Short mmCIF file of C-alpha atoms and ligand atoms in Angstrom, two decimals:
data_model
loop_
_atom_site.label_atom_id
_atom_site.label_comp_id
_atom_site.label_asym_id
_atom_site.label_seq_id
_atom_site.Cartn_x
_atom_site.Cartn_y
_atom_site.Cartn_z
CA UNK R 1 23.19 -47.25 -38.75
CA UNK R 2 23.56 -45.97 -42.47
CA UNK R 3 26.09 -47.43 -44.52
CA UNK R 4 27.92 -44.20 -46.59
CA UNK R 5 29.55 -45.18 -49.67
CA UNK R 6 33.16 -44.02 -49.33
CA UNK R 7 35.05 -42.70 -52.26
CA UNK R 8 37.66 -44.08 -53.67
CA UNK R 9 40.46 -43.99 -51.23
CA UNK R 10 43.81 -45.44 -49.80
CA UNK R 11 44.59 -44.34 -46.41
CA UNK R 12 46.69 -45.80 -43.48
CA UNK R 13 43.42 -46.15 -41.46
CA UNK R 14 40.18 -44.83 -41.44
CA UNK R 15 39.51 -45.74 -37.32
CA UNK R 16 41.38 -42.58 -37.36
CA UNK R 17 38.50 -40.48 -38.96
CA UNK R 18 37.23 -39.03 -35.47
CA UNK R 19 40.58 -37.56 -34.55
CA UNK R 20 41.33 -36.35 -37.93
CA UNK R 21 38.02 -34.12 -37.70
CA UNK R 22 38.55 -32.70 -34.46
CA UNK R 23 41.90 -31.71 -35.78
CA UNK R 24 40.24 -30.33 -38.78
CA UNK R 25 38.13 -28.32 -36.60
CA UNK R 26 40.84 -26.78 -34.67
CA UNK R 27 42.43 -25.39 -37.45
CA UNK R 28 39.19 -24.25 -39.59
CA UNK R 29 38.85 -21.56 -36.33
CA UNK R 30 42.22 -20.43 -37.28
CA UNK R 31 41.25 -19.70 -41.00
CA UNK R 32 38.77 -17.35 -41.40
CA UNK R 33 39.47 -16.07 -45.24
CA UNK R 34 39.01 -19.59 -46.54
CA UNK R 35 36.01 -20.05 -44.22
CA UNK R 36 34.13 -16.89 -45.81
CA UNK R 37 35.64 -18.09 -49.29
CA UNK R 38 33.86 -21.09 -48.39
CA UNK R 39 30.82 -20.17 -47.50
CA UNK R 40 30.13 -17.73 -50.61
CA UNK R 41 31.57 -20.80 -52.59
CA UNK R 42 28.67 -22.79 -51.21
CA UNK R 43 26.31 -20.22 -52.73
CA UNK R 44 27.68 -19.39 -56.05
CA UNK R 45 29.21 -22.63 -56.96
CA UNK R 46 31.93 -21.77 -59.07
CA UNK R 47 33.48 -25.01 -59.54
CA UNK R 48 30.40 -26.59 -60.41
CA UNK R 49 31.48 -30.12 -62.26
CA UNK R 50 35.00 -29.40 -62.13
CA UNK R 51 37.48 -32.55 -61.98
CA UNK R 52 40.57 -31.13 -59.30
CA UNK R 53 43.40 -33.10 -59.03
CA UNK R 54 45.54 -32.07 -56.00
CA UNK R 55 48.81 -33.14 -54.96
CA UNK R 56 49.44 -30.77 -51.66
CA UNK R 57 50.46 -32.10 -48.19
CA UNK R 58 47.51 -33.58 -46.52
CA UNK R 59 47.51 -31.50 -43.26
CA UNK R 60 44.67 -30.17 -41.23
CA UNK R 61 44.23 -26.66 -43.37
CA UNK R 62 44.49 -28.75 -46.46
CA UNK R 63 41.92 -30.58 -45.52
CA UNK R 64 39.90 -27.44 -44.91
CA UNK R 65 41.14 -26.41 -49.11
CA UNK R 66 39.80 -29.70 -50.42
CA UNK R 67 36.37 -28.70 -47.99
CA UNK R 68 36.18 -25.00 -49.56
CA UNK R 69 36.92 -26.82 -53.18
CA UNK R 70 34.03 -29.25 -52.55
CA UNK R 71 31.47 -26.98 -51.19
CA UNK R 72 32.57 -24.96 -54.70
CA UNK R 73 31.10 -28.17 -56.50
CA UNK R 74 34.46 -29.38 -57.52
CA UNK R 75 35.10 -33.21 -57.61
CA UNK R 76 38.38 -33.48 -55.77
CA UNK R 77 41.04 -35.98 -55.60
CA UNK R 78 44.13 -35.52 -53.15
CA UNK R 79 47.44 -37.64 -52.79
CA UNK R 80 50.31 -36.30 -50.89
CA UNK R 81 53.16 -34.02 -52.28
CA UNK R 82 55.33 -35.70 -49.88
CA UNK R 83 56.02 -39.47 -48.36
CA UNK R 84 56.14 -38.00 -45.04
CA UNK R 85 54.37 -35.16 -44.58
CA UNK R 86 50.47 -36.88 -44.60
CA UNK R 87 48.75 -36.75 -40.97
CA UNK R 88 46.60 -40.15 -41.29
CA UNK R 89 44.13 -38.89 -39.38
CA UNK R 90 43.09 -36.24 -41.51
CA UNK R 91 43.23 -38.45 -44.63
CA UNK R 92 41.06 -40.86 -42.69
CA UNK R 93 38.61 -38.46 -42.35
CA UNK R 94 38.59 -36.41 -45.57
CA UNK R 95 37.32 -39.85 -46.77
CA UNK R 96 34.83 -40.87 -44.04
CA UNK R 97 33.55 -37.67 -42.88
CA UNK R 98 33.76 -35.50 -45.97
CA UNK R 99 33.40 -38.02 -48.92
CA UNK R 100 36.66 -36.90 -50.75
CA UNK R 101 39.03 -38.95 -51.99
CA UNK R 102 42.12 -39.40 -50.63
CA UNK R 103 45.25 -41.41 -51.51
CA UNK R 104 48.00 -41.11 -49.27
CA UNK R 105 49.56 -42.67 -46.31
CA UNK R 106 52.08 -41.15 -44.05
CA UNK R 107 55.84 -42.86 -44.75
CA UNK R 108 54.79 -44.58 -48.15
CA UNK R 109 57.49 -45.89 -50.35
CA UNK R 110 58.56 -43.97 -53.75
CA UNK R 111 56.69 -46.16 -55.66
CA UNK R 112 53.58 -45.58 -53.49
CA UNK R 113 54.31 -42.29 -53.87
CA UNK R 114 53.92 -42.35 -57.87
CA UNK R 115 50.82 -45.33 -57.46
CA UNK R 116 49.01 -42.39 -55.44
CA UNK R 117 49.92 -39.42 -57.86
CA UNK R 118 49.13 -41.96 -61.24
CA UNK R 119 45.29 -42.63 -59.02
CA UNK R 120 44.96 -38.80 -59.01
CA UNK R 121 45.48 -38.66 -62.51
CA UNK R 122 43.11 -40.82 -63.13
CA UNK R 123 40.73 -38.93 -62.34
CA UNK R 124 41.32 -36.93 -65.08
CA UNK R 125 41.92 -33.57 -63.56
CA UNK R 126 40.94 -30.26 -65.30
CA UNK R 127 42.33 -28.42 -62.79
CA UNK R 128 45.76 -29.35 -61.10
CA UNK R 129 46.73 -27.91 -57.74
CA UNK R 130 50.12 -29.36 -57.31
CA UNK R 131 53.06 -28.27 -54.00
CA UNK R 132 56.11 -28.88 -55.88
CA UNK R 133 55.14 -29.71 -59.49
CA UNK R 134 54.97 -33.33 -59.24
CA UNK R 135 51.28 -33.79 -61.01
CA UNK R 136 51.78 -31.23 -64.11
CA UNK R 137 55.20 -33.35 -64.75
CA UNK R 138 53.97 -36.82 -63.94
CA UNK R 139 50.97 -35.74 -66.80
CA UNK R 140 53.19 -34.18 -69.41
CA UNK R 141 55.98 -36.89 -68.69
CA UNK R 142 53.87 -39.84 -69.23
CA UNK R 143 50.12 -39.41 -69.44
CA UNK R 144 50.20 -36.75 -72.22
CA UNK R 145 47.31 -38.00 -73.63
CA UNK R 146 45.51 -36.30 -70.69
CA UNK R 147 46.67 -32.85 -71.52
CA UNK R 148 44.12 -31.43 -72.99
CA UNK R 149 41.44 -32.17 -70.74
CA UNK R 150 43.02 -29.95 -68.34
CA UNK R 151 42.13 -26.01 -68.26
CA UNK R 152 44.74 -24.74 -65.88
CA UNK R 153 46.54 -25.50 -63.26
CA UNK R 154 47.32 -23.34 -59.62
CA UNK R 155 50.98 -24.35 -57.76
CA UNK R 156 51.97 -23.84 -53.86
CA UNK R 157 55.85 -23.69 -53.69
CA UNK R 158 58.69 -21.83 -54.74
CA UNK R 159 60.17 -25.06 -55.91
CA UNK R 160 56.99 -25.89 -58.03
CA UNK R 161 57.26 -22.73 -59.53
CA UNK R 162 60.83 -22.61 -60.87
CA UNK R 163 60.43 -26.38 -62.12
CA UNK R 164 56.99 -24.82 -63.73
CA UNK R 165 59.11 -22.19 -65.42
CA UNK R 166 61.65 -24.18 -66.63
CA UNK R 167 58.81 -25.82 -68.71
CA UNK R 168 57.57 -22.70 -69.93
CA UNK R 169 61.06 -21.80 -71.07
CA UNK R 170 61.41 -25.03 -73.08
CA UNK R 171 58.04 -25.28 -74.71
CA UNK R 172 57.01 -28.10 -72.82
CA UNK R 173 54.39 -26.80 -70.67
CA UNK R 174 51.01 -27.16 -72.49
CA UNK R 175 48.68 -25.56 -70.28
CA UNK R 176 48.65 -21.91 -67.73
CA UNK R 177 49.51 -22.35 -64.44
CA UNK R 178 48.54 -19.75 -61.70
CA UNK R 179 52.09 -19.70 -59.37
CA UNK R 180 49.90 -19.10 -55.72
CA UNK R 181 53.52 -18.45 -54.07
CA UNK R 182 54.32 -15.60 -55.85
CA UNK R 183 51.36 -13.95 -54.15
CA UNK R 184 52.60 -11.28 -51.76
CA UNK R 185 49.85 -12.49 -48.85
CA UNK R 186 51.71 -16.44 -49.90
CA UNK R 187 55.21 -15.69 -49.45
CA UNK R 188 55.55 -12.68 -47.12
CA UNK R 189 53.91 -15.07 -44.49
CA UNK R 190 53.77 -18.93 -45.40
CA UNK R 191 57.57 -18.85 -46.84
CA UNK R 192 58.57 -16.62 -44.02
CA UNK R 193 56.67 -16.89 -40.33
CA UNK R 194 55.06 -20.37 -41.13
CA UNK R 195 57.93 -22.25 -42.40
CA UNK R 196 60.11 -19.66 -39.39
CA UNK R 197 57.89 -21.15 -36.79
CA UNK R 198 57.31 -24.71 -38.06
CA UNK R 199 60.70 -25.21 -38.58
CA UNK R 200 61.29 -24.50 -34.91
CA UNK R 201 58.86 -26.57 -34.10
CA UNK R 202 59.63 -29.89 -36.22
CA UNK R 203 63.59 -29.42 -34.77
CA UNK R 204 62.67 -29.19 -30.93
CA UNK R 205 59.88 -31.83 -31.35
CA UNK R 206 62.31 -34.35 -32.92
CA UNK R 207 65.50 -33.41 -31.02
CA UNK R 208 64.23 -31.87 -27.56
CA UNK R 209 67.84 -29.05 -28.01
CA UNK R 210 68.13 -25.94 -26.44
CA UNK R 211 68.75 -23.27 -28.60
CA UNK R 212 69.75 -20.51 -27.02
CA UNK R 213 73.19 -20.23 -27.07
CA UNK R 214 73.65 -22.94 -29.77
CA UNK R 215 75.41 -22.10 -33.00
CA UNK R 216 73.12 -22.56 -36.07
CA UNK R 217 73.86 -22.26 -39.83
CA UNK R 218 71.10 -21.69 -41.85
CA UNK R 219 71.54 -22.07 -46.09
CA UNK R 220 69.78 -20.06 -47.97
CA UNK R 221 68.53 -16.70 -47.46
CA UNK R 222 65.28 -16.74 -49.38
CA UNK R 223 62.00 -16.22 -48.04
CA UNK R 224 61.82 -19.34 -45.77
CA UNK R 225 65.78 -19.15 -44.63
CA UNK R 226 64.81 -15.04 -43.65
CA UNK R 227 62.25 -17.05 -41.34
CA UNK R 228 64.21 -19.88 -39.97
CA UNK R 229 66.97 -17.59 -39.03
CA UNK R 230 65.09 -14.76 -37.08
CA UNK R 231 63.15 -17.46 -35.53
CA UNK R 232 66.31 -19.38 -34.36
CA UNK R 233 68.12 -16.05 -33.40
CA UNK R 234 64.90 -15.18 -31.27
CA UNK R 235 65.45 -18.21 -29.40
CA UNK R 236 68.85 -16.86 -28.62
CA UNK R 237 70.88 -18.80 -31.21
CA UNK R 238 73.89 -17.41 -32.52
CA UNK R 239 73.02 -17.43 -36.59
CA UNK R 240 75.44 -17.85 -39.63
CA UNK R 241 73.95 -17.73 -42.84
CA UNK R 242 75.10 -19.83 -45.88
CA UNK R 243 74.45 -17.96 -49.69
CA UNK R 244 75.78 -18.04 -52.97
CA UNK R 245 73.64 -14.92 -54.08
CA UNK R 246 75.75 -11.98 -52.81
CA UNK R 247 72.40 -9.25 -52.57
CA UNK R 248 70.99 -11.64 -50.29
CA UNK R 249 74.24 -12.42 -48.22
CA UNK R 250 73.97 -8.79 -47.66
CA UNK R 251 71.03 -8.64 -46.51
CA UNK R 252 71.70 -11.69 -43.69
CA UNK R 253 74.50 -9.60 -43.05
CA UNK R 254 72.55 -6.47 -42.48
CA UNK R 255 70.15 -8.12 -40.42
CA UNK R 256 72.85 -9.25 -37.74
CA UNK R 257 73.90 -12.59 -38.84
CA UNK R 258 77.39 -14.25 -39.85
CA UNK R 259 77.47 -14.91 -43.43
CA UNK R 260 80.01 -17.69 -43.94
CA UNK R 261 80.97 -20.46 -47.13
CA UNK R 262 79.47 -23.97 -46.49
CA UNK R 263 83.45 -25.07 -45.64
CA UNK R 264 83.75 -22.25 -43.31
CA UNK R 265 80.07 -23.37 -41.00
CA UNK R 266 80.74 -26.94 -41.41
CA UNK R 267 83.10 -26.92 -38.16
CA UNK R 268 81.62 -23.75 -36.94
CA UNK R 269 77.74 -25.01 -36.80
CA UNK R 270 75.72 -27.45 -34.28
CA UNK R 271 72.52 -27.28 -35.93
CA UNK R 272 72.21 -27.26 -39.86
CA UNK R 273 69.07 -26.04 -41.49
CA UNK R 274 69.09 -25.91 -45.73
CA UNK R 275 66.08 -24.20 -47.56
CA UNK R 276 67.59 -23.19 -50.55
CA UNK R 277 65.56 -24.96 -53.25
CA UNK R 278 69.47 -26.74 -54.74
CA UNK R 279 71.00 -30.18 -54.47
CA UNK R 280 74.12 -31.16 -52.19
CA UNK R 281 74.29 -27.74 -50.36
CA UNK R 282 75.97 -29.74 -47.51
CA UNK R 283 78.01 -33.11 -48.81
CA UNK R 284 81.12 -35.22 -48.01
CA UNK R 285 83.54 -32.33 -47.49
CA UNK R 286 80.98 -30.55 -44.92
CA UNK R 287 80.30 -33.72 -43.24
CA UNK R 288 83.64 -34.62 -42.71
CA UNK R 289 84.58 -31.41 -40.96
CA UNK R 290 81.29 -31.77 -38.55
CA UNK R 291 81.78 -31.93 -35.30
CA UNK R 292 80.20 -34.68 -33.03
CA UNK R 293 76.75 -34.63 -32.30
CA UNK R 294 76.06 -32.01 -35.36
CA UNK R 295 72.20 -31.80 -36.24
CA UNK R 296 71.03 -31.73 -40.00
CA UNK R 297 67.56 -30.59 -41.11
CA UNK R 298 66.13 -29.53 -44.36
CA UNK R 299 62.74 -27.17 -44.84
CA UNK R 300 63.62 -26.96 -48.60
CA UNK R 301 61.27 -28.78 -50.74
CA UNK R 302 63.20 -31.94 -51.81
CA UNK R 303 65.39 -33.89 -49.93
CA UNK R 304 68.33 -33.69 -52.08
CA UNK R 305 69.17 -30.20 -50.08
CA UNK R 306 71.81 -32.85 -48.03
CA UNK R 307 73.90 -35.39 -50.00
CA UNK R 308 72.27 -38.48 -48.16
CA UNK R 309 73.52 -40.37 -50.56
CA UNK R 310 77.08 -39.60 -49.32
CA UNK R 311 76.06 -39.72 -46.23
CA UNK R 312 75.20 -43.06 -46.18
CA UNK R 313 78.20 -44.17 -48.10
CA UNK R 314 80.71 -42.35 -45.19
CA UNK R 315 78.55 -44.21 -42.18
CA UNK R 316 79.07 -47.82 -44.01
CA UNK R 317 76.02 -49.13 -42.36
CA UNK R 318 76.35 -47.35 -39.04
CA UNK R 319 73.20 -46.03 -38.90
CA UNK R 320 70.51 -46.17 -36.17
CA UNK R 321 66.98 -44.37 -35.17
CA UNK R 322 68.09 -42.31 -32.08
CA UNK R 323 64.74 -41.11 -31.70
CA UNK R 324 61.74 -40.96 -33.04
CA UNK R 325 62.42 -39.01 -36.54
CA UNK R 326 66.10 -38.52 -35.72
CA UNK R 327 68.68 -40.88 -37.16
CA UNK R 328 72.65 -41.21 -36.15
CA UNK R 329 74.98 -41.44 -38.80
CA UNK R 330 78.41 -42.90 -36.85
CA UNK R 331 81.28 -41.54 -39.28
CA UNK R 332 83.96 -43.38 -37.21
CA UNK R 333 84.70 -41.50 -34.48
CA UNK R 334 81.60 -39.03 -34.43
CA UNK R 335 78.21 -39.02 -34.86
CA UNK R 336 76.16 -36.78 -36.86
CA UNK R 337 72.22 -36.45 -36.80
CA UNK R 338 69.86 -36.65 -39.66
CA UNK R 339 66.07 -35.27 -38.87
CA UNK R 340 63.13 -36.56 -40.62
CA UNK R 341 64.85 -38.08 -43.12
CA UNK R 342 66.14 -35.08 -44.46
CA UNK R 343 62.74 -34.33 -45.68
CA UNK R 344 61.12 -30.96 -45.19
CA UNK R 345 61.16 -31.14 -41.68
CA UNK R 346 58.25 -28.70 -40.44
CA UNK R 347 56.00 -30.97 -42.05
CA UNK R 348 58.26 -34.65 -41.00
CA UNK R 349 58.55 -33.85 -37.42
CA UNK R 350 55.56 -31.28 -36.71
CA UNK R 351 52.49 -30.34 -38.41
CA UNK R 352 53.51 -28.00 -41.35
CA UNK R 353 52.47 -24.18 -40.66
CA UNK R 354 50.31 -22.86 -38.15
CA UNK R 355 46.88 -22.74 -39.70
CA UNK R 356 46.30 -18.81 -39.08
CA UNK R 357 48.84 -18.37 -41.96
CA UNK R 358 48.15 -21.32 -44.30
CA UNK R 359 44.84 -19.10 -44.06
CA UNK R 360 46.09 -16.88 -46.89
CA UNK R 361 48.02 -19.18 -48.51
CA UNK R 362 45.05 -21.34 -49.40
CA UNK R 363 42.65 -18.44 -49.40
CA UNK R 364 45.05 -17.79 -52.56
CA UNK R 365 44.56 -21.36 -53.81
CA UNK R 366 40.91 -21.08 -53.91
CA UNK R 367 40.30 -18.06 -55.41
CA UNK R 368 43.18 -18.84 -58.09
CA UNK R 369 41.05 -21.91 -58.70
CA UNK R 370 38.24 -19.96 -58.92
CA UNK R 371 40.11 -17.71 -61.13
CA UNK R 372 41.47 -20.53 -63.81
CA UNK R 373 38.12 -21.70 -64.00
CA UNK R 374 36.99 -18.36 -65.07
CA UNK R 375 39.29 -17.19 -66.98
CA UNK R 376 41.45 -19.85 -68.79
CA UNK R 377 40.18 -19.44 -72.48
CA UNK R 378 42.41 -16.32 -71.97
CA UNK R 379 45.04 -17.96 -70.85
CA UNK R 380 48.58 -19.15 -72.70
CA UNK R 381 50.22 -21.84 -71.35
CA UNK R 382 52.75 -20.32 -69.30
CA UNK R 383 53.00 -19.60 -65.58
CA UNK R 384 50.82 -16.46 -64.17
CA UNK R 385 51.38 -14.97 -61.00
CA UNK R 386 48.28 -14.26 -58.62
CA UNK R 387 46.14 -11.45 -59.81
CA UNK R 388 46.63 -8.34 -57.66
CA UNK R 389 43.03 -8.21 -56.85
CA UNK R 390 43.59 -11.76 -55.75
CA UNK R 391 46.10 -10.56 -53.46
CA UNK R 392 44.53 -7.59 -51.84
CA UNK R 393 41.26 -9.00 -51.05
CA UNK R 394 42.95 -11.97 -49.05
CA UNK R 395 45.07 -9.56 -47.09
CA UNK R 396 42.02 -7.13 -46.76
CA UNK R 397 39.77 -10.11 -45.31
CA UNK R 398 43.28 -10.79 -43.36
CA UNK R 399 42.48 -7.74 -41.17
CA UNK R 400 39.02 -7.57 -41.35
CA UNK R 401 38.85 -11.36 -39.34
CA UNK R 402 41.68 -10.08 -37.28
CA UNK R 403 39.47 -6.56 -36.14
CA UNK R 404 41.93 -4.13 -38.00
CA UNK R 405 40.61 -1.66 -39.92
CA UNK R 406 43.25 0.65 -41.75
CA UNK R 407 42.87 4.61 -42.15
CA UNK R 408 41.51 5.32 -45.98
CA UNK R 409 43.88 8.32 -47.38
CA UNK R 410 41.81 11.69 -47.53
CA UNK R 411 40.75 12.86 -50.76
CA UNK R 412 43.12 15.35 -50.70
CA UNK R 413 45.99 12.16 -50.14
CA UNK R 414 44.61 10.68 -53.05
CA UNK R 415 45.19 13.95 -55.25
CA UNK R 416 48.92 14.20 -54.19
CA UNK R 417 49.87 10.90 -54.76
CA UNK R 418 48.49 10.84 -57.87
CA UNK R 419 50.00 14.27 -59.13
CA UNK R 420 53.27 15.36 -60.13
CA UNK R 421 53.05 19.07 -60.09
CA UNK R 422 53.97 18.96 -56.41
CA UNK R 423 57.60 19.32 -55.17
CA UNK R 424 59.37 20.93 -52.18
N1 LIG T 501 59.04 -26.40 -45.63
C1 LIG T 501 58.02 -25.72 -46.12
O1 LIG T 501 56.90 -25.82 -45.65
C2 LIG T 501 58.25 -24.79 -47.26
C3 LIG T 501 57.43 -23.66 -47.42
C4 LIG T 501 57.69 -22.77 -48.46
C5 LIG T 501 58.74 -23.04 -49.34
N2 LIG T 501 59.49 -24.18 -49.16
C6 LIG T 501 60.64 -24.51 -50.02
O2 LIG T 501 61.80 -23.90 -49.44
C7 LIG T 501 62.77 -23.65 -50.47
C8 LIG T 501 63.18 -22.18 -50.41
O3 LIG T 501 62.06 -21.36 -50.68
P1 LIG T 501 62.17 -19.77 -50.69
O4 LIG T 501 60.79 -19.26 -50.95
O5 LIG T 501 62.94 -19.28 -49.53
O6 LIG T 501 63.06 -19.60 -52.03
P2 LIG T 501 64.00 -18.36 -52.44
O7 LIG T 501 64.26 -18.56 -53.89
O8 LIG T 501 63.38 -17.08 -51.97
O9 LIG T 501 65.36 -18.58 -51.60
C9 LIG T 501 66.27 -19.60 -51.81
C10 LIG T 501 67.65 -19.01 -51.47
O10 LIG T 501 68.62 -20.07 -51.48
C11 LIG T 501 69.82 -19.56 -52.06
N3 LIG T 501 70.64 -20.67 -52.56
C12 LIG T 501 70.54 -21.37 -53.72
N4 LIG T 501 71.50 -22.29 -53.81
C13 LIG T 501 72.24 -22.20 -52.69
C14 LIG T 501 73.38 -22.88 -52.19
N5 LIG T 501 73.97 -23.85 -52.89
N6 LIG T 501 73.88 -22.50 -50.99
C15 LIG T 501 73.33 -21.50 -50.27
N7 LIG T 501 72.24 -20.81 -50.69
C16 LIG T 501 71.71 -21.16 -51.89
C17 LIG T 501 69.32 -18.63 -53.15
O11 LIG T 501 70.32 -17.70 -53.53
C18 LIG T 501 68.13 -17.96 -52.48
O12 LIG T 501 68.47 -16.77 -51.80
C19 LIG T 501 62.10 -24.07 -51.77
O13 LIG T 501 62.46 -25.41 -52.06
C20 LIG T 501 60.61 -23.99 -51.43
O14 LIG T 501 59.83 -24.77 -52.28
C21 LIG T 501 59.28 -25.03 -48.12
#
């Protein structure tokens, strides 16, 4: 037997390695862009000697990213962008079967949390790939020293992106960030069908509820609550949508949904879903005017979406684990129900997004990555959206792997739409 050394790594348990790779597996047939993007990768070695830092949830198609990264000739090293969205099986065997480094472990404390982000930065990353900004601000926040060793960075989430923003605004960020979500194959898909489905999937997988027929409210009418609802109305709930921006109330409104204030679908509601990106969009008022047996989830990035706090203050202790991943909150008098902790619960109660659509979404991550590399003696520090390029080639090799081909226009097409002489 030959004794590998591992990388540096800290990991529930690495007994788990064999699973984790058959998982891996599974998925990598689901992701053919990233699997071509790999396999040029492996020939033209773009990332040659670069230092990535990553801080994305360690699922089965990340683990397939940090593969694509590697066989790049990056030096990668992953913690989790969320206590409980790590599957320890993969991070068991991105360290034993594919020598990367891993810190994370599924349900770790908040200081855990930080101890795995602060072991990623010491690897002195010149390339960050954060879901959710943590990294860039734990390195401007309090390694700062660091800052110039980095190049660029790439971020995942909508969340990431407005904190990333924010910094530009201010003057604080000190190096160009590449926003993968605003990428038209990220959003249009991830945000929408894979948090849709996986939302689905992390409520029925927790809770076991039927529902058709039940009466859902879903907050926030952005690219993931657009998902969650048709989803939930395809499984023959009745939808209300909560909003506080009134283009996109339309919108749920035009689509066939209730639009109602948070007061209004507290009594109304059985099932609460928030993925709005903002703090306390439910709190004590809404709470107080549940009705028993009432269902919470959150597929918004943070858990502050639902004042848990207040939550926990209005139970006084009467609090148990129901189920696996679903806790009861007795109010005196009725009980409410809190799913995965109020964390995003596609990735706290199932396995994040289907791997067929994290496909593109990574597909963007790599070649943004390749991208920053490239190109960041160009680049100011501020936040950059995907190149269009970028954009069309993963939604190109989209179809191609899926056996679409499209009808080119005819040269005479091209002339018209290019012309202006031509009118009625
Ligand atoms: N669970 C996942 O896997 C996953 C995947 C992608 C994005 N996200 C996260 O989901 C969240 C939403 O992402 P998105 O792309 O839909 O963003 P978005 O900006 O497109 O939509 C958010 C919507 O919420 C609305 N909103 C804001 N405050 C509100 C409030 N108090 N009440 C009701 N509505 C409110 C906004 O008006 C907006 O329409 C973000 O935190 C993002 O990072 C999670």
């Amino acid at each position: 037997m030959t004794t590998r050394t591992l990388p540096p790594h800290d990991v529930t348990d690495l007994g788990l390695a064999a699973e984790g790779v058959r998982r891996i597996e599974w998925a990598e047939r689901e992701m053919p862009v990233l699997r071509l993007i790999r396999e040029r990768f492996a020939r033209e070695r773009p990332l040659a000697g670069i230092r990535i830092g990553a801080c994305l949830h360690v699922t089965t198609e990340t683990a397939n990213l940090m593969r694509t990264l590697q066989a790049g000739g990056a030096e990668v090293v992953l913690a989790a962008s969320n206590p409980l969205s790590t599957k320890d099986d993969v991070a068991a065997a991105l360290v034993a079967e594919y020598g990367i480094a891993v810190h994370a472990r599924r349900g770790e404390d908040r200081d855990t949390y930080y101890a795995h982000l602060n072991a990623v930065a010491d690897g002195h990353p010149q390339l960050t790939m954060d879901d959710g900004c943590d990294l860039v601000s734990l390195l401007h926040s309090e390694r700062p020293a660091q800052l110039g060793e980095v190049l660029a960075g790439t971020e995942e989430t909508t969340t990431g992106v407005i904190r990333l923003k924010a910094m530009a605004a201010d003057g604080a960020l000190r190096f160009p960030v590449v926003a993968v979500n605003e990428a038209l194959t990220k959003h249009l898909f991830d945000n929408r069908y894979g948090t849709g489905q996986s939302t689905v999937d992390g409520i029925l997988r927790a809770t076991n509820l039927l529902l058709a027929g039940r009466n859902v409210v879903v907050a926030g009418y952005g690219w993931v609550g657009r998902g969650i609802a048709s989803r939930m109305h395809g499984m023959g709930s009745h939808v209300a949508v909560v909003e506080v921006d009134p283009v996109r109330a339309l919108e749920a409104l035009m689509d066939g949904y209730a639009v109602m204030t948070a007061a209004e679908a507290a009594p109304w509601g059985e099932l609460f879903v928030t993925a709005t990106g903002n703090i306390n969009v439910f709190r004590r008022e809404h709470f107080a005017a549940m009705r028993d047996g009432a269902v919470m989830a959150n597929s918004g990035h943070f858990d502050a979406e639902l004042d848990l706090p207040a939550l926990r203050e209005m139970a006084e202790g009467h609090v148990r684990e129901v189920r696996d991943n679903v806790e009861e909150f007795d109010l005196g008098g009725k009980r409410v129900h809190l799913v995965a902790e109020g964390r995003l619960v596609n990735l706290g109660a199932a396995e994040g997004h289907p791997a067929a659509v994290m496909d593109m979404s990574f597909a963007n991550q790599a070649l943004s990555a390749e991208y920053a590399v490239a190109h960041h003696a160009e680049l100011e520090p501020r936040v950059y959206v995907v190149p269009e390029a970028i954009d069309a080639e993963v939604a190109r090799l989209k179809l191609a792997a899926m056996g679409i081909t499209l009808d080119p226009m005819t040269p005479e097409q091209i002339a018209y739409v290019a012309s202006w002489q031509h009118g009625t």
